[in-house]
XYZ file of C-alpha atoms in Angstrom:
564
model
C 79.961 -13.393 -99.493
C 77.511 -14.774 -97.427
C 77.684 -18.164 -94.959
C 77.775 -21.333 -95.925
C 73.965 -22.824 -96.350
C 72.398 -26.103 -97.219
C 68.688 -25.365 -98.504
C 65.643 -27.631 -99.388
C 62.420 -26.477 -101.889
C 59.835 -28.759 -100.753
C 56.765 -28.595 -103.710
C 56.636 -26.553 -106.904
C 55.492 -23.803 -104.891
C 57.362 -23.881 -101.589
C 59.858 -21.324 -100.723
C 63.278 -22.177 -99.744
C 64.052 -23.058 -96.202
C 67.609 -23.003 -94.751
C 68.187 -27.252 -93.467
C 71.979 -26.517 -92.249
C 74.631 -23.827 -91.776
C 77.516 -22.824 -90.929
C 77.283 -22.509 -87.433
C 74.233 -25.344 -87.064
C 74.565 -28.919 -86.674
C 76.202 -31.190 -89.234
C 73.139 -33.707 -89.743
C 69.577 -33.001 -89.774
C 66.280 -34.978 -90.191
C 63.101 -33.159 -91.765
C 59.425 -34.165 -92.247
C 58.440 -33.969 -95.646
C 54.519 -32.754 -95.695
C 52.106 -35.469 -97.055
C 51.093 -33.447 -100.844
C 54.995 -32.625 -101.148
C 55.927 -34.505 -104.434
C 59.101 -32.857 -105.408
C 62.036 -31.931 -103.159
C 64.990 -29.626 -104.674
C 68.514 -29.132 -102.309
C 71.234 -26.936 -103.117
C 73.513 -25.193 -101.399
C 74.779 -21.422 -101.090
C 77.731 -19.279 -99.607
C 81.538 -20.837 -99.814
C 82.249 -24.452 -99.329
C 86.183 -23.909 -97.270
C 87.144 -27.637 -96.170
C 83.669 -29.046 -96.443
C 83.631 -31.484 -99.331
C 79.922 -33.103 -99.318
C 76.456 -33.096 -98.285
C 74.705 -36.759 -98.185
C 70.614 -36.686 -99.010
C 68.491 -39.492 -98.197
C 64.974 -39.600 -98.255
C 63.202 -42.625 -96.109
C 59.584 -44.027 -96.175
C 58.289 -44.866 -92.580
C 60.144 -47.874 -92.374
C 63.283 -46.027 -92.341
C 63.749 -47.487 -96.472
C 66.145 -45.169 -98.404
C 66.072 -43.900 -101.446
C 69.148 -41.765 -102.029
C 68.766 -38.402 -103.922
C 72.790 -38.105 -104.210
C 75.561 -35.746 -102.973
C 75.905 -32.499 -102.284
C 79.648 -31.429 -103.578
C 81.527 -27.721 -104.439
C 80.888 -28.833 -107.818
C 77.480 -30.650 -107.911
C 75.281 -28.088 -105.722
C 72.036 -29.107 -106.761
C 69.894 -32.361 -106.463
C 66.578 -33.027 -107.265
C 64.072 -35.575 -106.543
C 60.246 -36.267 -107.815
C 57.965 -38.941 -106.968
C 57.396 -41.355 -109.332
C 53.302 -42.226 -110.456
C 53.826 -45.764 -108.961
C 54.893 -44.608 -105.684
C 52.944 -44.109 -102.602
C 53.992 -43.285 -99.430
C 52.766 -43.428 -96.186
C 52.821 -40.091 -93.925
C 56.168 -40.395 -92.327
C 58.615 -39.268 -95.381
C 61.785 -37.856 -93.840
C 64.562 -35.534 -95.630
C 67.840 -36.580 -94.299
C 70.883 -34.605 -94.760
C 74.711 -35.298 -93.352
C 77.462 -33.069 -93.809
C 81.126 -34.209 -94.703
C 84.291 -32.239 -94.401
C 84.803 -28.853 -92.832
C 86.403 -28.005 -89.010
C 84.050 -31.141 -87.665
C 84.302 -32.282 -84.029
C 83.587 -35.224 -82.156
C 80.997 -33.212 -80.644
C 79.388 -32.364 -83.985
C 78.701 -36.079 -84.174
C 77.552 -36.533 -81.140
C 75.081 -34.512 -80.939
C 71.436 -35.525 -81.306
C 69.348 -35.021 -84.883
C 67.868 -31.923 -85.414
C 64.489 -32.609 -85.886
C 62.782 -30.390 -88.433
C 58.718 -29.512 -89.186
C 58.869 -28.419 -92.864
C 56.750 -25.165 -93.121
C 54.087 -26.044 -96.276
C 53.305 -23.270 -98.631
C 49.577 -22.981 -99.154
C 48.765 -20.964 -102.322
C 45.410 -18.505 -101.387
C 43.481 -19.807 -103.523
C 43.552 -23.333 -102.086
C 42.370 -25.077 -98.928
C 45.072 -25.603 -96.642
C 47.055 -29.176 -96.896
C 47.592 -31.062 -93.583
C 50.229 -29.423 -91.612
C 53.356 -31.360 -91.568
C 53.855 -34.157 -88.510
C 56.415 -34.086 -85.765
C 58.858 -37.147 -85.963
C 57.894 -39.164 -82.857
C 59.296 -42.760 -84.259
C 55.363 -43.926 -84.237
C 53.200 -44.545 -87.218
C 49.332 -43.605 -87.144
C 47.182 -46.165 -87.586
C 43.660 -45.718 -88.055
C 41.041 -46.891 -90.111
C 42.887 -46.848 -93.226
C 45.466 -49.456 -91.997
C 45.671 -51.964 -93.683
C 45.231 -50.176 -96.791
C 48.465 -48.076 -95.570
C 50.390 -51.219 -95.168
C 49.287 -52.579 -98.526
C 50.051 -49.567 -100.025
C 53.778 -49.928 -98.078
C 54.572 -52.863 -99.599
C 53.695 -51.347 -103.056
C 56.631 -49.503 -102.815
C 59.090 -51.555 -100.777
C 58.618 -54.054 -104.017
C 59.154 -51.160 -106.437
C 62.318 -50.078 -104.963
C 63.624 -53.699 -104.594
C 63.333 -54.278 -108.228
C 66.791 -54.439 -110.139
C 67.417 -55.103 -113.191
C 70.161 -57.000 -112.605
C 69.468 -59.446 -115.516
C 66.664 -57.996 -117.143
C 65.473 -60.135 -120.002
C 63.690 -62.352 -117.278
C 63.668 -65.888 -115.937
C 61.197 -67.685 -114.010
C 61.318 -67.857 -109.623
C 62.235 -71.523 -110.248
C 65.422 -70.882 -112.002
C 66.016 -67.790 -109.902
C 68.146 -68.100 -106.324
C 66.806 -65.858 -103.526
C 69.333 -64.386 -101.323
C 69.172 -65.357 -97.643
C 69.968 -63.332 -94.830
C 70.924 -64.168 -91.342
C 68.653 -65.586 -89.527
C 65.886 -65.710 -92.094
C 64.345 -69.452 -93.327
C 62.446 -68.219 -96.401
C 61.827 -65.448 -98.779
C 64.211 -62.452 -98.798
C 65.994 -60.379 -101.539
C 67.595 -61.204 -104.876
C 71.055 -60.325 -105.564
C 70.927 -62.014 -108.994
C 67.436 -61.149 -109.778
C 66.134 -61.123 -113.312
C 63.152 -60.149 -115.707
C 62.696 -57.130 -113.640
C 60.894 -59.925 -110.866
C 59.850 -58.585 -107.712
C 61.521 -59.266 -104.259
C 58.821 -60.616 -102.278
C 59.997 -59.751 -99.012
C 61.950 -56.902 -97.423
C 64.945 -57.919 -95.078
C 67.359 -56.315 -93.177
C 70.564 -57.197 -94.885
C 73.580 -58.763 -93.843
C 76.755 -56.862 -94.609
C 79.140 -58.092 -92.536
C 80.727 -58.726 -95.984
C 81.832 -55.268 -95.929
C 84.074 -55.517 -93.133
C 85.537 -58.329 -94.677
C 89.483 -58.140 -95.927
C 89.333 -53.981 -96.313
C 93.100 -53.200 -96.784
C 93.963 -50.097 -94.688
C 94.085 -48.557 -90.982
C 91.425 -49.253 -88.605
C 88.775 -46.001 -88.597
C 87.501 -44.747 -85.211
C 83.777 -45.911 -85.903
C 84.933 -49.248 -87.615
C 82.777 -50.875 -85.597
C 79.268 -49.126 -86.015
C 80.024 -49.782 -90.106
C 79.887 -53.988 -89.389
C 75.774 -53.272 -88.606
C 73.383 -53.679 -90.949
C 72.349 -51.460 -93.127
C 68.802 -50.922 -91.199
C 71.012 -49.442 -88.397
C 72.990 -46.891 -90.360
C 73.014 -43.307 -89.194
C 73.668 -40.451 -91.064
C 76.572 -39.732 -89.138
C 78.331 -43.105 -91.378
C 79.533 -41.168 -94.644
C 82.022 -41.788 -97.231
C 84.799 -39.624 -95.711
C 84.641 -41.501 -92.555
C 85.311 -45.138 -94.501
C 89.233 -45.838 -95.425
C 88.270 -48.363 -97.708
C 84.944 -48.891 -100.358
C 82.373 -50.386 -99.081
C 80.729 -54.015 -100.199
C 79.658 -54.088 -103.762
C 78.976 -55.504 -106.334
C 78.420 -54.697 -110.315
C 81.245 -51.943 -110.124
C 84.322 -51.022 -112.285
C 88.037 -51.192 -111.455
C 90.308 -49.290 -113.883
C 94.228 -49.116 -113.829
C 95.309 -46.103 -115.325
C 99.090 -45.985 -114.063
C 101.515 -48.996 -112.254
C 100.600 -47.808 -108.922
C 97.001 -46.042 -109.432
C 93.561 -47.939 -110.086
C 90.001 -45.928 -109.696
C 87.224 -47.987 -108.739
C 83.459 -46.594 -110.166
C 80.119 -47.207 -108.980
C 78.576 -50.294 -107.725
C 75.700 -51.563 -105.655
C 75.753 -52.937 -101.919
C 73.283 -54.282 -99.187
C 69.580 -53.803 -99.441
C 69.898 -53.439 -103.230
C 70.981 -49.782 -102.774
C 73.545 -48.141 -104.836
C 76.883 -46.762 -102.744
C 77.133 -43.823 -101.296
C 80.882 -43.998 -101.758
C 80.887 -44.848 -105.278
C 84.559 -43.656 -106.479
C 88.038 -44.388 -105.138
C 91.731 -44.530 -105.742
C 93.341 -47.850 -105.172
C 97.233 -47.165 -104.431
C 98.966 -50.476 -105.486
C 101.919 -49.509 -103.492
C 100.810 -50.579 -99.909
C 96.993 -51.306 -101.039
C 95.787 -48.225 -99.787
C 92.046 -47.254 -100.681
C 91.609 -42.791 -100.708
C 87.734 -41.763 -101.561
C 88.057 -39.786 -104.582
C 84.428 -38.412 -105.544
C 85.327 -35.116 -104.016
C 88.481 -34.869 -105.703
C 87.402 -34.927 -109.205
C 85.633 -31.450 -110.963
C 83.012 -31.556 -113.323
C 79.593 -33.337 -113.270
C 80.156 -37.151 -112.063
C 78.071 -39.883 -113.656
C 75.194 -40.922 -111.720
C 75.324 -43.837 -109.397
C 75.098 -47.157 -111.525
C 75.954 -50.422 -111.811
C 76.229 -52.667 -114.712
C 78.541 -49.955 -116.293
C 81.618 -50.371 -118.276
C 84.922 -48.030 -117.645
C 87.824 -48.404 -120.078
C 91.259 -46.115 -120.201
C 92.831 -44.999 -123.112
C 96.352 -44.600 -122.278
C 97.092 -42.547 -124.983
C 94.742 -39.215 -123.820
C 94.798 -40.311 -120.338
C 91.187 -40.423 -120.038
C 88.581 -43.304 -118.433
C 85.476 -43.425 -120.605
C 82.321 -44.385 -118.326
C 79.589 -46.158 -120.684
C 75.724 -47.451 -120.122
C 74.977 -49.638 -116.938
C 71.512 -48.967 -114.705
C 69.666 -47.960 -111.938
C 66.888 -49.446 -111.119
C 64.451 -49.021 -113.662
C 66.726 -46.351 -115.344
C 68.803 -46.968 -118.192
C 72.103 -45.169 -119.430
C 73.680 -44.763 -122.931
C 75.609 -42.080 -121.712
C 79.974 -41.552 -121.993
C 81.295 -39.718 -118.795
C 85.186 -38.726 -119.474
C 87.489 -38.507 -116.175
C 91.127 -36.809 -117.561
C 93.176 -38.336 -115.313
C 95.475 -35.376 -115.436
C 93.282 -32.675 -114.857
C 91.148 -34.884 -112.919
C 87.832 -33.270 -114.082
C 84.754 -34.719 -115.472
C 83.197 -34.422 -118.655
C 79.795 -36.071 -120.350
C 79.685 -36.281 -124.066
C 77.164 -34.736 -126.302
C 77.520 -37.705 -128.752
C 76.333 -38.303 -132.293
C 74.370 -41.500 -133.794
C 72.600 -43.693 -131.504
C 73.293 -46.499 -129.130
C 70.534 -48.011 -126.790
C 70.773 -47.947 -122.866
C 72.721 -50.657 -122.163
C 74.037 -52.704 -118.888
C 76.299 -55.451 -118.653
C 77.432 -55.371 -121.520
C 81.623 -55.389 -123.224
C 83.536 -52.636 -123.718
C 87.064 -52.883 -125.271
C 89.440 -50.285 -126.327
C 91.054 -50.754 -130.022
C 93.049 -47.959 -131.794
C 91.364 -44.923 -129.314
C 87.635 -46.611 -129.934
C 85.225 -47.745 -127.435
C 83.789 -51.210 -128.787
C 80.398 -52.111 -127.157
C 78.999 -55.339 -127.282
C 75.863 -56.836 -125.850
C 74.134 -56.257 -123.090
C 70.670 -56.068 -121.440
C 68.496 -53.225 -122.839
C 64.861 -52.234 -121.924
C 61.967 -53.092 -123.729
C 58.301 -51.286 -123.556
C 55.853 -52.723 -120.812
C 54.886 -55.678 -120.912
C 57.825 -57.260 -122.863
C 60.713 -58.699 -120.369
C 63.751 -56.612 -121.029
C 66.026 -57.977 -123.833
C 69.579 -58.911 -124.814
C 71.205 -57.488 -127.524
C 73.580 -59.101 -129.835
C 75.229 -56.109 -131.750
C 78.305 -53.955 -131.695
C 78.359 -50.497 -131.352
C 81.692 -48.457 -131.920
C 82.306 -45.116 -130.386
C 84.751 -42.656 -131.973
C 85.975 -39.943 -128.861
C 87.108 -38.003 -131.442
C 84.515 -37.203 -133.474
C 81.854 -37.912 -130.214
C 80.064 -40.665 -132.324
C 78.331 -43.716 -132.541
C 78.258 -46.222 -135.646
C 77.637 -49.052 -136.121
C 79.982 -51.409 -138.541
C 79.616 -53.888 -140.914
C 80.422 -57.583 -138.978
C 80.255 -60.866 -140.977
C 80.975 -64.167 -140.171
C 79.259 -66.376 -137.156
C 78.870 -63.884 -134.462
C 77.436 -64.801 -130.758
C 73.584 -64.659 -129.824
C 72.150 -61.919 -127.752
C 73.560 -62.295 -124.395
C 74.671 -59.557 -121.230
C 77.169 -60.667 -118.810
C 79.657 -61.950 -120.819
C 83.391 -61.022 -120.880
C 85.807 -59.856 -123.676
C 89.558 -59.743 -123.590
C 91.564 -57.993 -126.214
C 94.617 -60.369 -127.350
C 97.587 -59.094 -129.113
C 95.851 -55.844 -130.374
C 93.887 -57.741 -133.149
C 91.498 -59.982 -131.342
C 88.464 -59.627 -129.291
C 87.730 -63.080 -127.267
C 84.195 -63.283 -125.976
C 83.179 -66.039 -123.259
C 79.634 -66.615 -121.340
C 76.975 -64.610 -120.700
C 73.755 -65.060 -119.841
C 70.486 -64.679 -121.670
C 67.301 -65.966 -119.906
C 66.757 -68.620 -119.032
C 70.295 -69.749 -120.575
C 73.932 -69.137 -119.353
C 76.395 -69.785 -122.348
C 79.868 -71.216 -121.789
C 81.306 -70.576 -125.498
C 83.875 -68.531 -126.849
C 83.830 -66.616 -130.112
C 87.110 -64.633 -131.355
C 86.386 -60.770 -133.326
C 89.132 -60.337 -135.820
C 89.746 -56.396 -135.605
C 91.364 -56.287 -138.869
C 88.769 -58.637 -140.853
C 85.407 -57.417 -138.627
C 84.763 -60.914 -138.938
C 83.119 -63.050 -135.969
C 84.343 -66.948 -135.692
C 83.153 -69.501 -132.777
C 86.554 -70.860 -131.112
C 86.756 -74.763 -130.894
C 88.795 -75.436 -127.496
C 89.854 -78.492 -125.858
C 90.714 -78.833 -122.130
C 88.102 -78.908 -119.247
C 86.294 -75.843 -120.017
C 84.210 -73.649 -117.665
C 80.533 -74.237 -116.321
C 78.098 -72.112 -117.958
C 78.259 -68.544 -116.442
C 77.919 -64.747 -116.855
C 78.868 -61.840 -114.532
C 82.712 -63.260 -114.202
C 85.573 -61.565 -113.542
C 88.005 -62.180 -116.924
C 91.848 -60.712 -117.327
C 94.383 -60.659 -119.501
C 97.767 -62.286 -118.340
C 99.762 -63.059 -121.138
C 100.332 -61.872 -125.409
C 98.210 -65.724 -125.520
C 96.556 -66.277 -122.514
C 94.070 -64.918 -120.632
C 91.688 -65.954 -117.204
C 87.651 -66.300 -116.407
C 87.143 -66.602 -112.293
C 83.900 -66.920 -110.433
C 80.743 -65.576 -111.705
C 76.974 -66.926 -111.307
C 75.261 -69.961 -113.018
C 71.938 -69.714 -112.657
C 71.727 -70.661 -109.175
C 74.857 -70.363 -107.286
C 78.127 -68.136 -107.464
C 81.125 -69.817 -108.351
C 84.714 -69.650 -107.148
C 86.504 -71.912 -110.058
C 89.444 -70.187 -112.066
C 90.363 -71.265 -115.722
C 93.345 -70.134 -117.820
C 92.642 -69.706 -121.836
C 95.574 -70.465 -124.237
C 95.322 -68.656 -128.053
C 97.780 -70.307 -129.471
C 96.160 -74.138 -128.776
C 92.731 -72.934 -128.296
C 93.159 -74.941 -124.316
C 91.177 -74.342 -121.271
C 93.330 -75.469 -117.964
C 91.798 -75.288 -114.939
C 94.071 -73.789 -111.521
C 93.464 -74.159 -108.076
C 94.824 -70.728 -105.777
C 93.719 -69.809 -102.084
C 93.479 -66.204 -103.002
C 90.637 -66.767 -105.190
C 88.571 -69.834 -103.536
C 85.355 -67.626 -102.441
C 82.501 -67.864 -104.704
C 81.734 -64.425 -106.017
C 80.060 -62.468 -109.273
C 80.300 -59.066 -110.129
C 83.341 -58.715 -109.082
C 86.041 -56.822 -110.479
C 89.272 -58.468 -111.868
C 92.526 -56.494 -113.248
C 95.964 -57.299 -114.242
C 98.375 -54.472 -113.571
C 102.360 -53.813 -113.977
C 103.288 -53.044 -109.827
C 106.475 -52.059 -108.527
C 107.840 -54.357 -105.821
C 108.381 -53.399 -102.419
C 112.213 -52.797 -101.935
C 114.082 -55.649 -100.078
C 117.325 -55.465 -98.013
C 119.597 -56.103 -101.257
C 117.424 -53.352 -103.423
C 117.333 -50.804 -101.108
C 120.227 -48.517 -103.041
C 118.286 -49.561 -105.972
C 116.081 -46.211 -107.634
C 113.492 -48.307 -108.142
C 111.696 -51.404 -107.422
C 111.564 -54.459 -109.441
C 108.265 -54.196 -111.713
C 106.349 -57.523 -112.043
C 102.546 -57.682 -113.293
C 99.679 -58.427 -110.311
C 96.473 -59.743 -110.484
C 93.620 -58.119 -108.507
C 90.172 -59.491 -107.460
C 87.895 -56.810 -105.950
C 84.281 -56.692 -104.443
C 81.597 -59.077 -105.601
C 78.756 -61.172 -104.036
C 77.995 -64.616 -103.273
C 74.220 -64.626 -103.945
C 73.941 -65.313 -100.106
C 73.474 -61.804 -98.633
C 77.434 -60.941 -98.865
C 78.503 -58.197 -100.922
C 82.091 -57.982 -100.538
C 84.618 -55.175 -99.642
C 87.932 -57.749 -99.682
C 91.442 -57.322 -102.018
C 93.250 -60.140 -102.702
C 96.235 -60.087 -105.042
C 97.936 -62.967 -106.640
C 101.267 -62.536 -108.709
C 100.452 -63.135 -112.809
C 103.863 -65.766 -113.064
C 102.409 -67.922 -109.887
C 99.224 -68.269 -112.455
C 100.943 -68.645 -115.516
C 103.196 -71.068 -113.431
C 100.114 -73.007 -112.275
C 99.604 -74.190 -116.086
């Protein structure tokens, strides 16, 4: 069989041309000629130990856009350029590889810096020949439309959809990094607004709290973003990096998989799955380990397990100005991945609900895309999805069901009960609750008493209890929040608690109870197993200030439910 090959297509009509091999260097930066509008990779010849390629493509400001991953089961990406994008003439192909018999050396060694050959078809003029990298930009008489032209496209790839249904700049907090006094990114941007300014963002969040051993390059990982090098991949990090907008699943007492996400710079991660061992809080990157196509990076996505089949169901969420309605299935004993060719329709969705009741995915909410020029919309239905007959329906709700609204959290209670709180539809953030009888269908607003919580969407939300359940953090418009507030069913009581673990202000963050076992003290140690109690996790998040964050805290469910 032949050697191990990394190759690149650069235009409909280009021929293949070999970027890495075997033998070659592990990293490699190409030109990408001026008319080149489409770029395919794939790869050829046996994979051995090597378990990913990394693809970026940058603009002339050294602005990603990431293609995606090479893996032994995903050996083809593709990318086109969109009819809104222009770019500049200093488009570079960057490739890293991961795995394999890799030296410090390999590292070390300088980029390869490539010319891509153009193909000219005979019966066309010849296109400018492709430019040497020299880390300068020609300027000439077409300057300033250039830079115009640059900033074009830096506000087209800062656009999130975050909170897509719109709100006005007034109402709409920028995010401020280090060193800056005004303008900057959004974190919590919505209507599909514009960033107005491109910074260089401050992770330093990422390095904050990661559980695990020290990696050899820690330190280059605490830069910003803007000084990245290809050389910084997923198999080098021993814990996720900062995110926010992700999933955190349990799927065993000792075993949680974390999903997607998006970090500094508004980009989506590069490391986007893990395993989270409860045991001693130790993070392994799991992308590689899983067959079968993975979903594409996202964030606003739901993941639920079904503990009966053993399976996480991946739902919806975005990218930028694409949408998903898709279901991913990861087996969790076969550890391979699946995507459903489902019946019925759903829209795209993002941040919406999704509980499992009786083997069913229920969907509720969420932001949804509208045609140009209407602001992107919130939707106030429920969708049901059936994994065993792969479709969607719609059923029949009565009663006084909430408005449209994304953000929001639902917590199953006591197998019967949906409880939905907050959300956010723009310009308002809601603060209610309404209760889903499973067995009636039938919606009903909750009256509660107590201290309730501020208005808010994006929290984190958990069940502790057969009656009660918690809402932490989240954003209200302006600011992310740090409060925490326990929910009683049976008296229908909010009761505010005050913990250290959970005092940073954070949304999008991810929030889990699980059953742990207990580390084994002196007295236990003849004991076969540990003592099993039930944990509370609070993962990732941002603050809305330039921090996206990377940190694990863990608080014991009977110190909250003792806090009441």
């Amino acid at each position: 069989m032949d050697e191990f090959g990394v190759y690149a297509v650069f235009g409909v009509n280009g021929p293949p041309q070999r970027l890495l091999s075997a033998s070659g260097s592990c990293r490699v930066c190409a030109a990408v000629p001026p008319s080149v509008h489409q770029v395919v990779l794939f790869s050829s010849g046996p994979w051995g130990e090597r378990v990913g390629v990394n693809v970026e493509l940058n603009d002339a400001d050294r602005f990603p856009i990431t293609m995606g991953k090479l893996t032994p089961y995903n050996r083809c990406l593709s990318w086109e350029q969109r009819e809104e994008e222009t770019w500049t003439d200093s488009v570079t192909l960057n490739i890293s590889l991961e795995g394999g018999n890799l030296t410090k050396a390999d590292w070390s060694e300088p980029e390869l810096i490539l010319a891509v050959k153009e193909y000219t078809p005979k019966e066309t003029t010849a296109p400018l020949a492709a430019r040497e990298l020299n880390g300068k930009r020609k300027r000439g008489c077409m300057a300033e439309e250039d830079s115009n032209k640059s900033k074009v496209v830096e506000r087209e790839q800062e656009e999130e959809n975050v909170c897509p249904n719109g709100a006005t700049e007034k109402t709409t907090p920028v995010r401020k990094a280090r060193g800056q006094s005004k303008g900057g990114q959004k974190l919590f941007s919505c209507g599909g607004e514009v960033a107005k300014t491109k910074v260089a963002a401050n992770v330093a969040g990422e390095a904050q709290g990661i559980v695990g051993r020290t990696p050899p390059q820690s330190a280059a990982r605490t830069k910003s973003r803007q000084a990245k090098t290809p050389t910084q991949t997923a198999a080098m990090l021993v814990a996720p990096s900062g995110r926010w907008g992700q999933t955190l699943c349990p799927i065993d007492t000792q075993t949680a998989i974390l999903i997607g996400g998006q970090g500094a710079r508004m980009q989506f991660c590069k490391d986007p799955m893990w395993k989270l061992c409860t045991e001693d809080l130790s993070w392994v990157a799991a992308e590689t380990l899983a067959e079968g196509p993975t979903p594409e990076a996202r964030s606003g996505h739901t993941a639920v397990y079904d503990p009966d089949s053993k399976r996480i169901f991946v739902f919806g969420g975005s990218k930028n100005k694409k949408w998903f309605n898709d279901v991913h299935i990861l087996d969790t004993q076969s550890w391979k991945w699946t995507m459903v060719e489902a019946q019925g329709k759903v829209p795209p969705l993002a941040y919406h609900s999704c509980s499992m009741f009786r083997g069913e995915l229920f969907v509720l909410g969420g932001v949804f895309p509208c045609p140009n020029p209407e602001p992107d919309g919130c939707s106030d239905s429920l969708y049901i999805f059936d994994p065993n007959l792969s479709i969607w329906y719609q059923p029949i709700v009565t009663g006084d069901k909430p408005s449209p609204r994304s953000g929001h959290s639902a917590c199953v209670m006591q197998e019967r009960k949906i409880y939905v709180f907050g959300g956010w539809d723009t310009p308002v953030c809601y603060n209610d609750m309404y209760m889903l009888d499973l067995g009636l269908m039938e919606f009903s607003k909750v009256k509660t008493t107590g201290k309730a919580p501020s208005p808010r969407s994006w929290h984190g939300s958990a069940v502790l209890s057969d009656t009660k359940f918690l809402i932490h953090g989240g954003y209200n418009g302006n600011n992310a929040l740090s409060d925490t507030f326990i929910f009683d069913i049976d008296t229908n009581s909010w009761t505010e608690v005050t913990l250290p673990q959970m005092s940073v202000p954070r949304a999008g963050h991810s929030l889990i109870t699980m059953d742990t076992a207990s580390r084994f003290s002196e007295e236990d140690k003849d004991m076969d197993v540990g003592i099993v109690g039930r944990t509370l996790l609070v993962f990732g998040g941002g603050d809305n200030e330039g921090h996206f964050f990377s940190d694990l805290s863990t608080v014991a469910v009977e110190e909250l439910l003792g806090a009441v």
